[in-house]
Coordinates of C-alpha atoms and ligand atoms in Angstrom, one line a residue:
X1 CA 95.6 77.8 112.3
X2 CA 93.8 74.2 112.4
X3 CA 90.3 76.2 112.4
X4 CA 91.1 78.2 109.6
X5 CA 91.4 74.5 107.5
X6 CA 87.1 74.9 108.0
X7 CA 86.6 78.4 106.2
X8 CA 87.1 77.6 102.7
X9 CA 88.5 81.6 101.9
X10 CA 91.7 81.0 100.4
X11 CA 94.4 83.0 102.6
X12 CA 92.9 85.7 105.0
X13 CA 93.9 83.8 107.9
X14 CA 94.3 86.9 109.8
X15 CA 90.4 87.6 109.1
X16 CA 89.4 84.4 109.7
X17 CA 91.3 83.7 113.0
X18 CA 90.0 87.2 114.2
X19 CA 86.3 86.1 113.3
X20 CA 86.8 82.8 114.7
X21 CA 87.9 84.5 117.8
X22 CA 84.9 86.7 117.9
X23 CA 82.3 83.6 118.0
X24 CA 84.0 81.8 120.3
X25 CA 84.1 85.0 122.9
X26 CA 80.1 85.8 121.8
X27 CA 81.5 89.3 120.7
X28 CA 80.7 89.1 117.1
X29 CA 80.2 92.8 115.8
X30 CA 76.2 92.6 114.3
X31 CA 77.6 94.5 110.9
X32 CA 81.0 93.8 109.1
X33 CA 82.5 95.7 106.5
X34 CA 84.9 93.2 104.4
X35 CA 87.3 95.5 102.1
X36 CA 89.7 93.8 99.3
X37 CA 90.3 94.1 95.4
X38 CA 87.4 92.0 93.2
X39 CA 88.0 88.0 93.4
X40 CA 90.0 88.3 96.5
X41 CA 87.6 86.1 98.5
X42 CA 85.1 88.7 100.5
X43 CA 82.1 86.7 99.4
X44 CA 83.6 83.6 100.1
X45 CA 84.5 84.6 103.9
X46 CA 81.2 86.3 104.4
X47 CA 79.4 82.7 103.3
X48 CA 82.0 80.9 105.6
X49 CA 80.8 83.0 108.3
X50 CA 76.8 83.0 107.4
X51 CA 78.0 79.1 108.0
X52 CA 79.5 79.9 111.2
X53 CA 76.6 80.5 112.4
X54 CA 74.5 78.3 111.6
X55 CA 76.4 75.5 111.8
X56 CA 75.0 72.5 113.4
X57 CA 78.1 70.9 114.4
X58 CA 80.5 71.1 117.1
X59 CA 83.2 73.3 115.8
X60 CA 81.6 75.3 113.3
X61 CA 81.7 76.1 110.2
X62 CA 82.1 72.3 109.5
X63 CA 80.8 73.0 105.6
X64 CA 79.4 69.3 105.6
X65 CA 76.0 69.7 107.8
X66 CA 72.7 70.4 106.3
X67 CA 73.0 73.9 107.5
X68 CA 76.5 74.4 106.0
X69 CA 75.2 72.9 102.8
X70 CA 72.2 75.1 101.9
X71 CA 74.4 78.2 102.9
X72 CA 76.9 77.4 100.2
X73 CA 74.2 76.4 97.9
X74 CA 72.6 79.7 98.5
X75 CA 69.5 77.4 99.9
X76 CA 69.0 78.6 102.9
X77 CA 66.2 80.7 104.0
X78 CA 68.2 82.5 106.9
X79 CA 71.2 84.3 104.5
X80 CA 70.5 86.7 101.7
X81 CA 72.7 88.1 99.6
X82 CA 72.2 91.3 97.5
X83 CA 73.8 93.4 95.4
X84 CA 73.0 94.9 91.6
X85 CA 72.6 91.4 89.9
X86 CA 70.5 89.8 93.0
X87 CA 67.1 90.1 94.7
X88 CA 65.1 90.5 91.0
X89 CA 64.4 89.8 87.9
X90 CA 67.4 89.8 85.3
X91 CA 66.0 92.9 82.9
X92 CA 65.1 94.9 85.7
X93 CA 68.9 94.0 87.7
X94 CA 71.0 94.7 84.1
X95 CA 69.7 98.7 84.2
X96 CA 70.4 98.8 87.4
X97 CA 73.1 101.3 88.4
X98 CA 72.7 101.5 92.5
X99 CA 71.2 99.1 95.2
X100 CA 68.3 101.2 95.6
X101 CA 66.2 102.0 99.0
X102 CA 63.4 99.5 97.8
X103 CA 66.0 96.5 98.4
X104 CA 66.7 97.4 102.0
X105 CA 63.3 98.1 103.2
X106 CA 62.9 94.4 102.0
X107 CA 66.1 93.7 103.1
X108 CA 64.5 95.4 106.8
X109 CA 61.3 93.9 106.5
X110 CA 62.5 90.9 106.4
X111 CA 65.5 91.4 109.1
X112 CA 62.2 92.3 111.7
X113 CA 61.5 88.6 111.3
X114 CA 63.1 85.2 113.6
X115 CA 65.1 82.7 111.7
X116 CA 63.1 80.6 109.6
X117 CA 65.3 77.5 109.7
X118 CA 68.1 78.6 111.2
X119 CA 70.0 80.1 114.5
X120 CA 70.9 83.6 112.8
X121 CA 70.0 85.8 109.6
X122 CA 72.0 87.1 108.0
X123 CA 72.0 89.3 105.4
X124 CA 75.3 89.8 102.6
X125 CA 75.5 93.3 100.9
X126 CA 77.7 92.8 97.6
X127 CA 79.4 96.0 96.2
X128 CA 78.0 98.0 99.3
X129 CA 79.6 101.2 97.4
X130 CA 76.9 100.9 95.0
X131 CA 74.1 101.5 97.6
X132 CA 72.5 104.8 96.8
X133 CA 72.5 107.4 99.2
X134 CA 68.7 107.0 100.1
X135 CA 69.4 103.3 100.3
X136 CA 72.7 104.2 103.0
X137 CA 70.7 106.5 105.0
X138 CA 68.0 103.7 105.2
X139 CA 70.7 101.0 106.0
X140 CA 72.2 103.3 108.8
X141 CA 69.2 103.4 110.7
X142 CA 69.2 99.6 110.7
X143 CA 72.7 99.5 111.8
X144 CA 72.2 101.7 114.6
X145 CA 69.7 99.9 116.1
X146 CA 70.9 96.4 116.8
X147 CA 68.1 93.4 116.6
X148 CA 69.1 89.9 117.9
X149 CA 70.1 87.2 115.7
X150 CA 70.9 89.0 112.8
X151 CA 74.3 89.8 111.1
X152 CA 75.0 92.0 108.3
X153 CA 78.1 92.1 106.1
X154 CA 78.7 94.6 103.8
X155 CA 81.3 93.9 100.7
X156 CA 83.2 96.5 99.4
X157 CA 86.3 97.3 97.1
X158 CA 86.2 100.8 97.9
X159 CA 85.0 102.0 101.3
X160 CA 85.5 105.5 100.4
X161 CA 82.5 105.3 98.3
X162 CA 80.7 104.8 101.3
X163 CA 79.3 107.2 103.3
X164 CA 81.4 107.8 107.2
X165 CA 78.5 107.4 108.8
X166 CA 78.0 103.7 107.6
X167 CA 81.6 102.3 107.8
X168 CA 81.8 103.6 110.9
X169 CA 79.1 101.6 112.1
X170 CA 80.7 98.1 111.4
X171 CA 83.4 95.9 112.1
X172 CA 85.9 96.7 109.7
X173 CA 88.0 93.5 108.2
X174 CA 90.5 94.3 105.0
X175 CA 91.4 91.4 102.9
X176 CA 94.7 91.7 101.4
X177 CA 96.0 89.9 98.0
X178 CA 96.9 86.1 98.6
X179 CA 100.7 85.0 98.0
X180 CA 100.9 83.3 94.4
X181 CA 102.6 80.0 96.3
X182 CA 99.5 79.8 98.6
X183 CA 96.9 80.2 95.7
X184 CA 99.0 77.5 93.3
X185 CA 98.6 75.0 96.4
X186 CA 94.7 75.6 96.7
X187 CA 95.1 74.6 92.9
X188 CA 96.3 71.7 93.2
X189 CA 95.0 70.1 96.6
X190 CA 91.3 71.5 96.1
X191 CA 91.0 71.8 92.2
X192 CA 93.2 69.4 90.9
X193 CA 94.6 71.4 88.5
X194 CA 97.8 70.7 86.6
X195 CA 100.8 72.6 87.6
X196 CA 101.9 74.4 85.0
X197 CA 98.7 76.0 84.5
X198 CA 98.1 75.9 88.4
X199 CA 101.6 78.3 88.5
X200 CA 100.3 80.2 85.6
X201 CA 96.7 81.2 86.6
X202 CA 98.2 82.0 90.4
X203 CA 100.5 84.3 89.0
X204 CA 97.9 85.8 86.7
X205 CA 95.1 86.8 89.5
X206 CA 97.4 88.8 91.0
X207 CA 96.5 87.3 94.6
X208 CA 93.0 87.1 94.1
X209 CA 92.3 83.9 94.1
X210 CA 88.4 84.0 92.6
X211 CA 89.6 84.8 89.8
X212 CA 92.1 81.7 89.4
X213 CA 89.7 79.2 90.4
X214 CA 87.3 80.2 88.2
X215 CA 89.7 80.1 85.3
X216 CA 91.0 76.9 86.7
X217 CA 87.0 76.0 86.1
X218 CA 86.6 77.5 82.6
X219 CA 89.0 77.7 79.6
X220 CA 86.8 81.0 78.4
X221 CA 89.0 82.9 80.7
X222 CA 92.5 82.0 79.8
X223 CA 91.6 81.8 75.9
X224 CA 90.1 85.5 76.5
X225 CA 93.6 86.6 78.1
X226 CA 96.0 84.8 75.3
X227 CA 93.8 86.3 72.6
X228 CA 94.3 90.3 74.5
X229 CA 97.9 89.4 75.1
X230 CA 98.5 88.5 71.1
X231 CA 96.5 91.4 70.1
X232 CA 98.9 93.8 72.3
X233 CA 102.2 91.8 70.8
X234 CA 100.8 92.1 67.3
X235 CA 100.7 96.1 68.1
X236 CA 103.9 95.8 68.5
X237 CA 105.1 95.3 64.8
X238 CA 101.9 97.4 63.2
X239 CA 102.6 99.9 61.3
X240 CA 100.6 103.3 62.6
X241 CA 97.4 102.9 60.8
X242 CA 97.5 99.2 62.7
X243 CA 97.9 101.0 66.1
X244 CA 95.4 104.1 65.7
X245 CA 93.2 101.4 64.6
X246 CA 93.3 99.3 67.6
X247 CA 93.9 102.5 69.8
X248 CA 90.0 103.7 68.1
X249 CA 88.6 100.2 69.4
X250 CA 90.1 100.1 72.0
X251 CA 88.2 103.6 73.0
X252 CA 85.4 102.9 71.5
X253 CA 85.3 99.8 74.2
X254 CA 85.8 102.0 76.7
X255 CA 82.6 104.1 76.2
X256 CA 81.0 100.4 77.1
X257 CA 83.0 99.2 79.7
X258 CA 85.7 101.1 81.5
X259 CA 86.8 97.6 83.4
X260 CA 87.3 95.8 80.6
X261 CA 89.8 98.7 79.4
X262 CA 91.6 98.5 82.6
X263 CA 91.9 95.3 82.1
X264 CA 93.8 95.4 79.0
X265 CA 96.1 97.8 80.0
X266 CA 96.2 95.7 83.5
X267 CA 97.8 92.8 81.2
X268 CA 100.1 95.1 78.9
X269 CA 101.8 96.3 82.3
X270 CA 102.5 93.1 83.6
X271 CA 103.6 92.2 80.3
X272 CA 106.3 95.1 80.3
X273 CA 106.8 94.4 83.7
X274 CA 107.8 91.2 83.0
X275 CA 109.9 92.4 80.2
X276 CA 111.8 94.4 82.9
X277 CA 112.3 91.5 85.2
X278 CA 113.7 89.2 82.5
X279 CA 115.9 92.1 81.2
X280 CA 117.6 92.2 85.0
X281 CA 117.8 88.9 85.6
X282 CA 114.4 88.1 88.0
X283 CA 112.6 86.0 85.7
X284 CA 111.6 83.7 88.7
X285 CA 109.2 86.5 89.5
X286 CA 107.3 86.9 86.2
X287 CA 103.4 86.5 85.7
X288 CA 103.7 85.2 82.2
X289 CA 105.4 82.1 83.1
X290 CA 104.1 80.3 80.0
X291 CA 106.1 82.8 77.7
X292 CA 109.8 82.9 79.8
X293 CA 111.2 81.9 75.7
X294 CA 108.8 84.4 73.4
X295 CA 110.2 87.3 77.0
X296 CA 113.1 85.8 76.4
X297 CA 113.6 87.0 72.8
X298 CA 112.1 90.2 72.9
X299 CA 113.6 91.8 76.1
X300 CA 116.8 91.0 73.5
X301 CA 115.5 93.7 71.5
X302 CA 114.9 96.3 74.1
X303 CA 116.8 98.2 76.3
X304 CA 116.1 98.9 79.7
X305 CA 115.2 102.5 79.2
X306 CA 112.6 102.1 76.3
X307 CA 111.0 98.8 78.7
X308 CA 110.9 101.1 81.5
X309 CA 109.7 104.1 79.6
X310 CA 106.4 101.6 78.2
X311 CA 105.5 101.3 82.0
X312 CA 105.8 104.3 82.6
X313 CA 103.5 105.3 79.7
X314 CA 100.7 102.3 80.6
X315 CA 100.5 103.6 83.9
X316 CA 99.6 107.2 82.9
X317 CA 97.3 106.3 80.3
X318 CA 95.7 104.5 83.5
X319 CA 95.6 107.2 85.3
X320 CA 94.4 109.8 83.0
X321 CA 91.8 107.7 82.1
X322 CA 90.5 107.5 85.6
X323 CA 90.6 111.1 85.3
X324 CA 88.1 111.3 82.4
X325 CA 90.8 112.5 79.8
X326 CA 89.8 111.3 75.8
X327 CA 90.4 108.0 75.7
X328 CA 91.4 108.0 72.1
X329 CA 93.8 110.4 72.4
X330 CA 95.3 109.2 75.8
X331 CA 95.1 105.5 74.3
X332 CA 96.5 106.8 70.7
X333 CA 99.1 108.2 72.5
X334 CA 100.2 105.1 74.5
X335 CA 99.9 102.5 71.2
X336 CA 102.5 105.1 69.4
X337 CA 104.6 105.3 71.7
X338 CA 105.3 102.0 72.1
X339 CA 108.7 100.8 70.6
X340 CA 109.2 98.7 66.9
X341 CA 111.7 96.2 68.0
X342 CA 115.2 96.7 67.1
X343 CA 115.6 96.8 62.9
X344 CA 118.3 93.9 62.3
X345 CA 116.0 91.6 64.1
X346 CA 112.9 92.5 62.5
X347 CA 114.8 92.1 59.3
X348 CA 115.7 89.2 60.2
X349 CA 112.0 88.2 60.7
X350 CA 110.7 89.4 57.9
X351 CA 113.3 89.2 54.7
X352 CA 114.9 85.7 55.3
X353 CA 114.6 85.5 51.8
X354 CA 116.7 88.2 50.8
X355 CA 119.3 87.7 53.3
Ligands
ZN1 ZN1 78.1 72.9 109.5

């Protein structure tokens, strides 16, 4: 694995030892499909191996050479990458919906052409599921006819939103979730970031490890999650008006943005989930490893049946919104159905006065 200590991807050494293989034989497929969940480092490995071959050193991708450096500047003149928010200006990429045909007749145009500066073009194709068909029918013909010296590597989180016809036409390369312990090392040896919160963000990308360095990067992202987590605990002790409320927001959200919806109910199942770990005894294996007291406390409150039946509940509500239910009503129906902690406690809480 001593090459693999060049490609900065974190993890993904089967990827990147099967790629680094590939150059060194001269069999390099001349279109790649790289599948994995968003953040998982598919952009990352398709710039390490734009590098690859380019690379004016010895053992490439060295990532220090002038070559090297444009590429991960996005400088050089050899590797494109497009996608709905490249290759345009702002206004016109934000109505964008698809990667229309216009971009890959560039995108052909331009592949026609030699290298400008370098040894190889190539050409990056971000959330290739969001080509239109017109645009994939154009692409295929590319595909099938092969021109020297130039690569093309398609990203995708879904390849079943592609057509057959074009997946079957390229190297196929899935990138799987990183392990938590490798991500929290990447932390610390290439980010210098603090352990706890090192341990914390690994655990919270869920082995994609985009998404911890960039929170590593910017405190937006970890005040954005502490704020949606408190928002779901505060649910929690609302009376129903509180919950219908929220669940009405929360809907009215999703109309905008389905993701960010997901996203929410993303963090209330690991929330529950953790619950359920602390309540039998694996709280080594929680994602909220900042809160191991406030889980602590309030899988006292619950039993195991009314934890499990939350996750249950979050992960229909997911489902049925994939399947275009209401999502007031399926999202009313989750916030109600989540559990008031038990009474003595709350009373506790709330009338230490009267006690
Ligand atoms: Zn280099």
């Amino acid at each position: 694995m001593e090459n693999s200590k060049k490609w900065q991807v974190v993890g993904q050494s089967r990827a990147v030892s099967f790629l680094q293989r590939s150059l060194e034989r001269g069999a390099l497929a001349h279109a790649h499909l790289f599948i994995g969940p968003p953040h998982v480092g598919k952009m990352t490995l398709a710039v390490n191996l734009a590098q690859a071959l380019n690379c004016e050193a010895a053992e490439p991708p060295c990532g220090v050479c002038n070559s090297c450096q444009k590429i991960a500047s996005a400088n050089h003149a050899d590797v494109q990458v497009m996608g709905l928010t490249s290759n345009g200006n702002s206004t016109e990429a934000k109505s964008r919906t698809e990667i229309g045909i216009d971009q890959i007749r560039e995108m052909q145009h331009s592949s026609s052409l030699p290298p400008f500066e370098g040894k190889c073009k190539v050409f990056i194709i971000d959330g290739a599921e969001l080509l239109s068909l017109e645009a994939a029918n154009c692409l295929l013909k590319t595909l099938e006819e092969p021109v020297g010296r130039v690569i093309f590597i398609l990203l995708t989180t879904n390849e079943r939103l592609l057509p057959a016809t074009v997946v079957s036409r390229c190297q196929r390369l899935e990138l799987p979730p990183v392990a938590a312990g490798e991500i929290e090392a990447v932390l610390d040896s290439r980010w210098d970031t603090e352990p706890g919160r090192a341990k914390l963000l690994s655990r919270l990308c869920h082995g994609c490890p985009g998404w911890a360095i960039s929170a590593a990067l910017d405190d937006t992202l970890l005040q954005q999650h502490a704020e949606r987590l408190n928002r779901l605990l505060d649910i929690i002790d609302a009376d129903y008006e509180g919950r219908f409320t929220y669940a009405a927001e929360l809907a009215s959200q999703f109309s905008q943005s389905r993701r960010v919806v997901q996203e929410v109910l993303d963090l209330w199942l690991d929330w529950w989930r953790d619950l359920l770990l602390v309540k039998v005894g694996y709280s080594d294996a929680i994602t909220n490893v900042d809160l191991l007291a406030k889980l602590n406390e309030m899988a006292e409150d619950y039993r195991l049946s009314q934890i499990k039946a939350v996750i249950d509940g979050i992960q229909s509500a997911g489902e049925q919104l994939k399947q275009n239910a209401n999502p007031r009503l399926v999202l009313e129906v989750l916030m109600l159905n989540i559990p008031k902690r038990k009474e003595s406690v709350r009373k506790n809480l709330t009338s230490p006065k009267y006690g």
